[in-house]
N, CA and C of each residue as an Amber inpcrd file, in Angstrom:
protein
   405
   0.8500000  -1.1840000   0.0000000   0.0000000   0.0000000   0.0000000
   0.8880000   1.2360000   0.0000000   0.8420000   2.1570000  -0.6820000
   1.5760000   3.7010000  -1.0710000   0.8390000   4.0880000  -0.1000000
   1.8930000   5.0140000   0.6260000   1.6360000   6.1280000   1.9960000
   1.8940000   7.2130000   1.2650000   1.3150000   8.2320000   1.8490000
   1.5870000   9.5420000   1.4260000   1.2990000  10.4340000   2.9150000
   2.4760000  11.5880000   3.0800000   2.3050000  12.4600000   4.2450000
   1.6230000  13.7250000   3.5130000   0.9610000  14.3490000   4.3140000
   0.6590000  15.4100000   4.2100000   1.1070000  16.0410000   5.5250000
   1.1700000  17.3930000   5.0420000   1.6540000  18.5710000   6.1920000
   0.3380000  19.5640000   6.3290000   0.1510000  19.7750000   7.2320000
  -0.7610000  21.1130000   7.6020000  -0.0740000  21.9950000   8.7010000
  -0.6440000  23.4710000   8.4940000  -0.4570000  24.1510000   9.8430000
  -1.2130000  24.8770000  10.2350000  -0.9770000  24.9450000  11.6800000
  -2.0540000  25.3220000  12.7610000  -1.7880000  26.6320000  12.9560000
  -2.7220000  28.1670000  12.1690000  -2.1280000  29.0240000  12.7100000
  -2.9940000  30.1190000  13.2350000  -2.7030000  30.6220000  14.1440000
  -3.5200000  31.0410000  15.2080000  -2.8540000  32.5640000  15.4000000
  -3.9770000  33.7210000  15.0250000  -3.6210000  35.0950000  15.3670000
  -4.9770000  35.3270000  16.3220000  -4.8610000  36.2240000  17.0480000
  -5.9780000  36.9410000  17.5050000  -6.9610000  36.0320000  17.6950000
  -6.5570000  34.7130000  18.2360000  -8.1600000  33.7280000  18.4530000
  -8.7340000  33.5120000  17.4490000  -8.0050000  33.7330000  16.1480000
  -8.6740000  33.2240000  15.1830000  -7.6880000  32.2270000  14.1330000
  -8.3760000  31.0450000  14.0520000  -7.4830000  30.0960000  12.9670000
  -7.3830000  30.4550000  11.0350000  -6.1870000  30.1500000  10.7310000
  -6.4490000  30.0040000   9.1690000  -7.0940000  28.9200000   8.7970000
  -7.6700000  29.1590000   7.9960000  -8.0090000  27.7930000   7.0580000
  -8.2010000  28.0960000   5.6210000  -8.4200000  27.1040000   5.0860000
  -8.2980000  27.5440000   3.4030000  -8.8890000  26.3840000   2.8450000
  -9.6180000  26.5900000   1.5860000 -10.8720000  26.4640000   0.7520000
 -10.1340000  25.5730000  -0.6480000  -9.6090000  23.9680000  -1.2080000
  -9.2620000  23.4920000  -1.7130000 -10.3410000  24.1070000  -3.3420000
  -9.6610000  23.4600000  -4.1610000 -10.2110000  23.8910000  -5.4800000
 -11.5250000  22.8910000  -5.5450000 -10.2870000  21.5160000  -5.5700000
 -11.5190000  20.2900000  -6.1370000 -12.7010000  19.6210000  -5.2550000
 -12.5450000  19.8550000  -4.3420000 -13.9990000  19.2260000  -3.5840000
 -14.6800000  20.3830000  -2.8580000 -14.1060000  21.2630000  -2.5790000
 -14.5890000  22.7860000  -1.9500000 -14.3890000  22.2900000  -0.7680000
 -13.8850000  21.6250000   0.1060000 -13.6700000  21.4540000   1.7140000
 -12.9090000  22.5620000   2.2300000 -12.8250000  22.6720000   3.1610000
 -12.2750000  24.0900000   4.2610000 -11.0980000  22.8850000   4.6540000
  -9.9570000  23.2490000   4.9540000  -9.0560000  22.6800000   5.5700000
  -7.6370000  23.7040000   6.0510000  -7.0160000  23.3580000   6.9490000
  -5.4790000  23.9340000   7.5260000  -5.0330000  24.0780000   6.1690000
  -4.2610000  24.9540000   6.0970000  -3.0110000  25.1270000   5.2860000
  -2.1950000  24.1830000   4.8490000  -1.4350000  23.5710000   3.7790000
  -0.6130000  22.9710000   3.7730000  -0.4760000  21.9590000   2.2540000
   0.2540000  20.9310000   2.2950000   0.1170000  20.0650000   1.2380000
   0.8360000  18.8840000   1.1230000   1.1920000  18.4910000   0.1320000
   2.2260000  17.0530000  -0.1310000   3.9910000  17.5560000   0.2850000
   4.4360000  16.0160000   0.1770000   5.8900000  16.5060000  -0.1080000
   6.4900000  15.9210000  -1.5000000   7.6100000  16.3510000  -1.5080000
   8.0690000  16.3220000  -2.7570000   9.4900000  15.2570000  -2.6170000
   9.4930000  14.4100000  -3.3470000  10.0950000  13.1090000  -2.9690000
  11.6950000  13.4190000  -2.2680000  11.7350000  13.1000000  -1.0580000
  12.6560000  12.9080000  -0.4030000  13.0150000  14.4500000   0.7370000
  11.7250000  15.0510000   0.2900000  11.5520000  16.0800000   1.3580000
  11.4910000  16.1270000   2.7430000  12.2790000  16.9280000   3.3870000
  11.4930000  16.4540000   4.9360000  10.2440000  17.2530000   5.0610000
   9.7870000  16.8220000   6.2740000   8.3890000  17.7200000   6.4430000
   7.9550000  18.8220000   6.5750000   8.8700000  19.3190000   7.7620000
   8.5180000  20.5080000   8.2200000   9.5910000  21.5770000   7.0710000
  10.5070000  21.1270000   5.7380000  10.6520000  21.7050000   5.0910000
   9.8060000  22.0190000   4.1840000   8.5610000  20.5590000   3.8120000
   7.6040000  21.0550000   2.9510000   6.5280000  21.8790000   3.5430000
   5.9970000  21.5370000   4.5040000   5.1220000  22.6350000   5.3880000
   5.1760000  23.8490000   4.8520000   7.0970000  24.4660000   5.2950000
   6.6150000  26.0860000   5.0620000   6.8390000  26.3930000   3.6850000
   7.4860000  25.2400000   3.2370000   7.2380000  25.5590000   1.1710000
   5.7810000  25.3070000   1.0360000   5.2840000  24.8260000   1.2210000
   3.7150000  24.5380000   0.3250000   2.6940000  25.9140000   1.4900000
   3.0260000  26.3610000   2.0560000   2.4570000  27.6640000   2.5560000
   2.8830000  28.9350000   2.2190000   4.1680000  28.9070000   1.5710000
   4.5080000  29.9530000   1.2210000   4.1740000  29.7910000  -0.7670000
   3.9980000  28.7400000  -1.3350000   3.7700000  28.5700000  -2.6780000
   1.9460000  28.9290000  -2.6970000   1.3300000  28.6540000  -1.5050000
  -0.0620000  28.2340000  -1.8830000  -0.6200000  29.8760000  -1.5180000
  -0.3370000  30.3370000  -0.2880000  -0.5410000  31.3820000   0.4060000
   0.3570000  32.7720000   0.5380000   1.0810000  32.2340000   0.0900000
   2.4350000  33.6580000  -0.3110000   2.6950000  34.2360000   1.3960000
   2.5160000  33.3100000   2.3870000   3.2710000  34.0410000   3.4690000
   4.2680000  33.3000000   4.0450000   5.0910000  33.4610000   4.8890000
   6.3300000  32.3890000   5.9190000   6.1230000  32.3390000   7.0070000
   6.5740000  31.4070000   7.5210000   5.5840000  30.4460000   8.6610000
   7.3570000  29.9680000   9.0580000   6.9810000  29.9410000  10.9250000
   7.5530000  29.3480000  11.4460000   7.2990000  28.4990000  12.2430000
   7.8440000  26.9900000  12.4480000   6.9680000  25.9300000  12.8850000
   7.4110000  25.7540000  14.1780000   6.6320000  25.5410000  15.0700000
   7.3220000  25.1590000  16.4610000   6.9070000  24.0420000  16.8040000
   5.9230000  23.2490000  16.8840000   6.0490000  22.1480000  17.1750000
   4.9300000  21.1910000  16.4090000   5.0500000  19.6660000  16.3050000
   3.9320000  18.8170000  15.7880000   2.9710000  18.8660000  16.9320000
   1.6020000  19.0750000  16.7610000   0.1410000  19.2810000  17.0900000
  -0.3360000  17.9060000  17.3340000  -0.5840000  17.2270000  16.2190000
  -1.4700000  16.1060000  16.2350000  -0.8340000  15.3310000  14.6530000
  -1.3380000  13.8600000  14.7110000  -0.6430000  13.2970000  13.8240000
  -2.1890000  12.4580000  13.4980000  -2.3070000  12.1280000  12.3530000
  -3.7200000  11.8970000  11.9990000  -3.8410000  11.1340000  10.6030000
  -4.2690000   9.4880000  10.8700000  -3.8910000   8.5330000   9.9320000
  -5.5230000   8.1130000   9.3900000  -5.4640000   7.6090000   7.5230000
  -6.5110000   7.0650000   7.4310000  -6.3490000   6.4300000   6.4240000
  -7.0810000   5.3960000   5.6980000  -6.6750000   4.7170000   4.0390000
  -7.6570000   5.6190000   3.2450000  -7.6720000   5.9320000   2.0590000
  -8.6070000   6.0960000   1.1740000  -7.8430000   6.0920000  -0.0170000
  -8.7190000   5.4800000  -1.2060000  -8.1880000   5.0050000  -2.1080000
  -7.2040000   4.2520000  -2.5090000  -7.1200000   3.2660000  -1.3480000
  -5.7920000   1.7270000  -1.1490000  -4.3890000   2.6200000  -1.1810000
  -4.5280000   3.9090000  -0.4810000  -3.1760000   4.5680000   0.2400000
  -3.5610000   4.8500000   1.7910000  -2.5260000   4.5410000   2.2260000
  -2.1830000   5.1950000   3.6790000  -2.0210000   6.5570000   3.9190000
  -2.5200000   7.4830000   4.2660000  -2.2770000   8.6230000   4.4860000
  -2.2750000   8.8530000   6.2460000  -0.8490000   9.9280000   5.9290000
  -0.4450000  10.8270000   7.1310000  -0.9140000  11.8910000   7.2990000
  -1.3330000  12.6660000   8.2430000  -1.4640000  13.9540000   8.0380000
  -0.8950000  14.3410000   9.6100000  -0.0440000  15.4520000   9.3030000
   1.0250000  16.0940000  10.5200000   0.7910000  17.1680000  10.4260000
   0.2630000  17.6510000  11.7030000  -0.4380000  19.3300000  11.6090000
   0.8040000  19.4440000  12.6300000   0.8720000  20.8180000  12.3650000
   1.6740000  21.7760000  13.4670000   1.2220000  22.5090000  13.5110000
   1.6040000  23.3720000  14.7560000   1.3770000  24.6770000  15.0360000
   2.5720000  25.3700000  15.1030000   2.2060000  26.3980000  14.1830000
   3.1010000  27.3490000  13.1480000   2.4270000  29.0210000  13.8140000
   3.4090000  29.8280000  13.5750000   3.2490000  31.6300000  13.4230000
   3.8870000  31.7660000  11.9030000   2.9350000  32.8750000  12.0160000
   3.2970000  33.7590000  10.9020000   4.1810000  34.4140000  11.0630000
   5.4250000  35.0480000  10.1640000   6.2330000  36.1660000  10.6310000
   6.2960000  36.8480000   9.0370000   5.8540000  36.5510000   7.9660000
   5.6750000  37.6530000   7.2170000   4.9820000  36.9520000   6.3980000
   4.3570000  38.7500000   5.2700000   3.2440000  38.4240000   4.1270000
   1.5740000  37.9080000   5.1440000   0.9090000  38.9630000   4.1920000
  -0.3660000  38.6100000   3.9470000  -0.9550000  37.5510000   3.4320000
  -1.7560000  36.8220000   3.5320000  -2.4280000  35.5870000   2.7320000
  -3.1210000  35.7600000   2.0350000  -2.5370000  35.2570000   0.7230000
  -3.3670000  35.4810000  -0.6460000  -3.4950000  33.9340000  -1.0750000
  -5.2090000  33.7810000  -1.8550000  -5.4520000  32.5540000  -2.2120000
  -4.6490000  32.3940000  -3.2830000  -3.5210000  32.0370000  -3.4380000
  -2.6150000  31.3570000  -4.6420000  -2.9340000  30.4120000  -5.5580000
  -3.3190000  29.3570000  -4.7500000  -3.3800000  27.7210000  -4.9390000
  -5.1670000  27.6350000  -4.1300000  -5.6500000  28.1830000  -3.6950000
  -6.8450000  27.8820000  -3.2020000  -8.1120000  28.9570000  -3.8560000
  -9.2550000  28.3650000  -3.6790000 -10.6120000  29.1180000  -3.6710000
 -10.5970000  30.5520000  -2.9870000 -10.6800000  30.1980000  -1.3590000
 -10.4300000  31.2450000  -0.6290000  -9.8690000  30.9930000   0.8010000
  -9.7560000  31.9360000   1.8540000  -9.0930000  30.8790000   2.9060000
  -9.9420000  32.5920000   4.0130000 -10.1300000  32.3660000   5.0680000
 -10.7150000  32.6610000   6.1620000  -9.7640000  32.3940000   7.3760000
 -10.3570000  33.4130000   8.5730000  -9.7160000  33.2720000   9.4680000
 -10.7990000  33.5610000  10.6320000 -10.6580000  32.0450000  11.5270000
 -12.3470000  31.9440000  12.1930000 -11.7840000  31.4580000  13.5400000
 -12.5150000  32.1920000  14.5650000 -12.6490000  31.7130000  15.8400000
 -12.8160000  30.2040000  15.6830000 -12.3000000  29.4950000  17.0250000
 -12.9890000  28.3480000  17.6400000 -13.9540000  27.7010000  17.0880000
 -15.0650000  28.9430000  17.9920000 -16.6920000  28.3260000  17.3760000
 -17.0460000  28.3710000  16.2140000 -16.3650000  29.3300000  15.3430000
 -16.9760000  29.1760000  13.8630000 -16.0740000  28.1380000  13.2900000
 -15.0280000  27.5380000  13.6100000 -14.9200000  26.0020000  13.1750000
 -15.5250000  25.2090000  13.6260000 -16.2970000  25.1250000  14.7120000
 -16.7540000  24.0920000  15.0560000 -18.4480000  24.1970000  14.8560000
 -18.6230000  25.2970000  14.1570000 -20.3640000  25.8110000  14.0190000
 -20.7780000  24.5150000  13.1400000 -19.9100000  23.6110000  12.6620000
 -21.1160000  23.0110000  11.0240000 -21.2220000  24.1780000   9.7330000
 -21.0930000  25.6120000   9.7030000 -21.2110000  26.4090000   8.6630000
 -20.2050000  25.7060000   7.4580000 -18.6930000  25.5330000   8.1310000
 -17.4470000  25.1130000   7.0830000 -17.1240000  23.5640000   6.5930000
 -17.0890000  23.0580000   5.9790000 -17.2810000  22.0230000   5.5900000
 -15.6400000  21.3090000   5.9210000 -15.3230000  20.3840000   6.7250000
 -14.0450000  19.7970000   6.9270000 -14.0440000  18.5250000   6.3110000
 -12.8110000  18.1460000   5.8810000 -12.9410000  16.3610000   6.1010000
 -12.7140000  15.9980000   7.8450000 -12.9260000  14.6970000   7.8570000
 -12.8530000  13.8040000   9.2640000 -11.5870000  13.7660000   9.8080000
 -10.9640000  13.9570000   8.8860000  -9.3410000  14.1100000   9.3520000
  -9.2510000  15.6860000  10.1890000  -9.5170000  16.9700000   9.0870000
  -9.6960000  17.9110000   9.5650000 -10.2870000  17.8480000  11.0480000
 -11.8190000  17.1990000  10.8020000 -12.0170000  17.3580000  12.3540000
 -12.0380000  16.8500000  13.7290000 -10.7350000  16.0410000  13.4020000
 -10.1250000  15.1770000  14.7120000  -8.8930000  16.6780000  14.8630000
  -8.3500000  17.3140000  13.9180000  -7.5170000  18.2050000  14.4060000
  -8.0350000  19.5150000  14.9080000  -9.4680000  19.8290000  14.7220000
 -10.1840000  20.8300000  15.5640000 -10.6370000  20.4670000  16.9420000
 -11.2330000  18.9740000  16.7260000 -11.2360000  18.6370000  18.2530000
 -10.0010000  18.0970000  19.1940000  -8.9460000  18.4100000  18.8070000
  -7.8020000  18.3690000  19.5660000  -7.5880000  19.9100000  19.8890000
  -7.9150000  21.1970000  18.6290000  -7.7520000  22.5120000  19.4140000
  -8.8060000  22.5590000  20.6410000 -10.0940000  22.1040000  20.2970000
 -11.2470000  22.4240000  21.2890000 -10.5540000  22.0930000  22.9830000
  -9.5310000  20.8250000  22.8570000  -9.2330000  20.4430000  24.3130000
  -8.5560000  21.2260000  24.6960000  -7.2620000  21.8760000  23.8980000
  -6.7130000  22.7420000  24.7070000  -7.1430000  24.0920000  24.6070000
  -7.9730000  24.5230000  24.3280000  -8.5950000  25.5090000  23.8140000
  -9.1010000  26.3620000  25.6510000  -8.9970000  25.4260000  26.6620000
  -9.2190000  25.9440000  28.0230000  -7.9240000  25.9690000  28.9880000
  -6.5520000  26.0670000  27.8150000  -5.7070000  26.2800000  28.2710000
  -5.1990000  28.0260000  28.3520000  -6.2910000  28.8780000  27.6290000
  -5.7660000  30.0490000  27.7720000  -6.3500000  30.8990000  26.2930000
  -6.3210000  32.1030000  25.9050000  -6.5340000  32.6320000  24.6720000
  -6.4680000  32.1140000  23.3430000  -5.1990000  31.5110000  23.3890000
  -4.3890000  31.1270000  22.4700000  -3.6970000  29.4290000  22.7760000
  -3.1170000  28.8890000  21.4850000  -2.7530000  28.0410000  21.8140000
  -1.4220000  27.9980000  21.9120000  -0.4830000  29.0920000  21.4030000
   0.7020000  29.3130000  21.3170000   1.3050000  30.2600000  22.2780000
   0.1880000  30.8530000  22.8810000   0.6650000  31.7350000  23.8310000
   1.1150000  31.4020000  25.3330000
């Protein structure tokens, strides 16, 4: 069975998360994407955020790690939680991308995959650790 990682990141200003709006199925999801053969991760992370979204991201640590099959592949998905330190976010590579409190990820309004929302209900837990999750 072919594995494939994916990278996402978790990024959090002002109590509010990024997320961003894929082309082909219209799902809302974290930031992020594939790697590129023999990449490490957290090098593709802030390449496929800075190719998709035109900003730079610094990663501090893995978040949650989040496995499933579909389509007779194994998939990874490795979220971190990342800051911004420069550039605005422009949809590059995406539809559109938003930046939503807590509850408006967790309203039902945005459409996630299941993967996505095992990594929102991991923010929701620590989410009574304080404002922020990085702070």
């Amino acid at each position: 069975m072919e594995t494939l990682v994916i990278n996402v990141a978790i990024l959090e200003e002002n109590n509010r998360f990024l997320i961003s709006q894929s082309h082909g199925e219209g799902l809302w999801e974290f930031p992020g994407g594939g790697l590129t053969p023999g990449e490490d991760p957290e090098v593709g992370l802030i390449r496929s955020v800075k190719e998709k979204l035109g900003i730079e991201i610094t990663i501090l640590d893995i978040f949650k790690v989040v496995s499933h099959v579909a389509e007779g592949k194994q998939i990874f998905i490795l979220a971190y939680l990342c800051v911004r330190h420069f550039g605005e976010p422009e949809a590059r590579h995406y539809n559109d991308f938003k930046w939503l409190t807590l509850d408006e990820l967790r309203s039902g309004k945005f459409v996630f995959s299941e993967s996505d929302k095992r990594i929102i209900n991991k923010i929701s837990v620590f989410s009574g650790c304080g404002p922020s999750l990085i702070s």
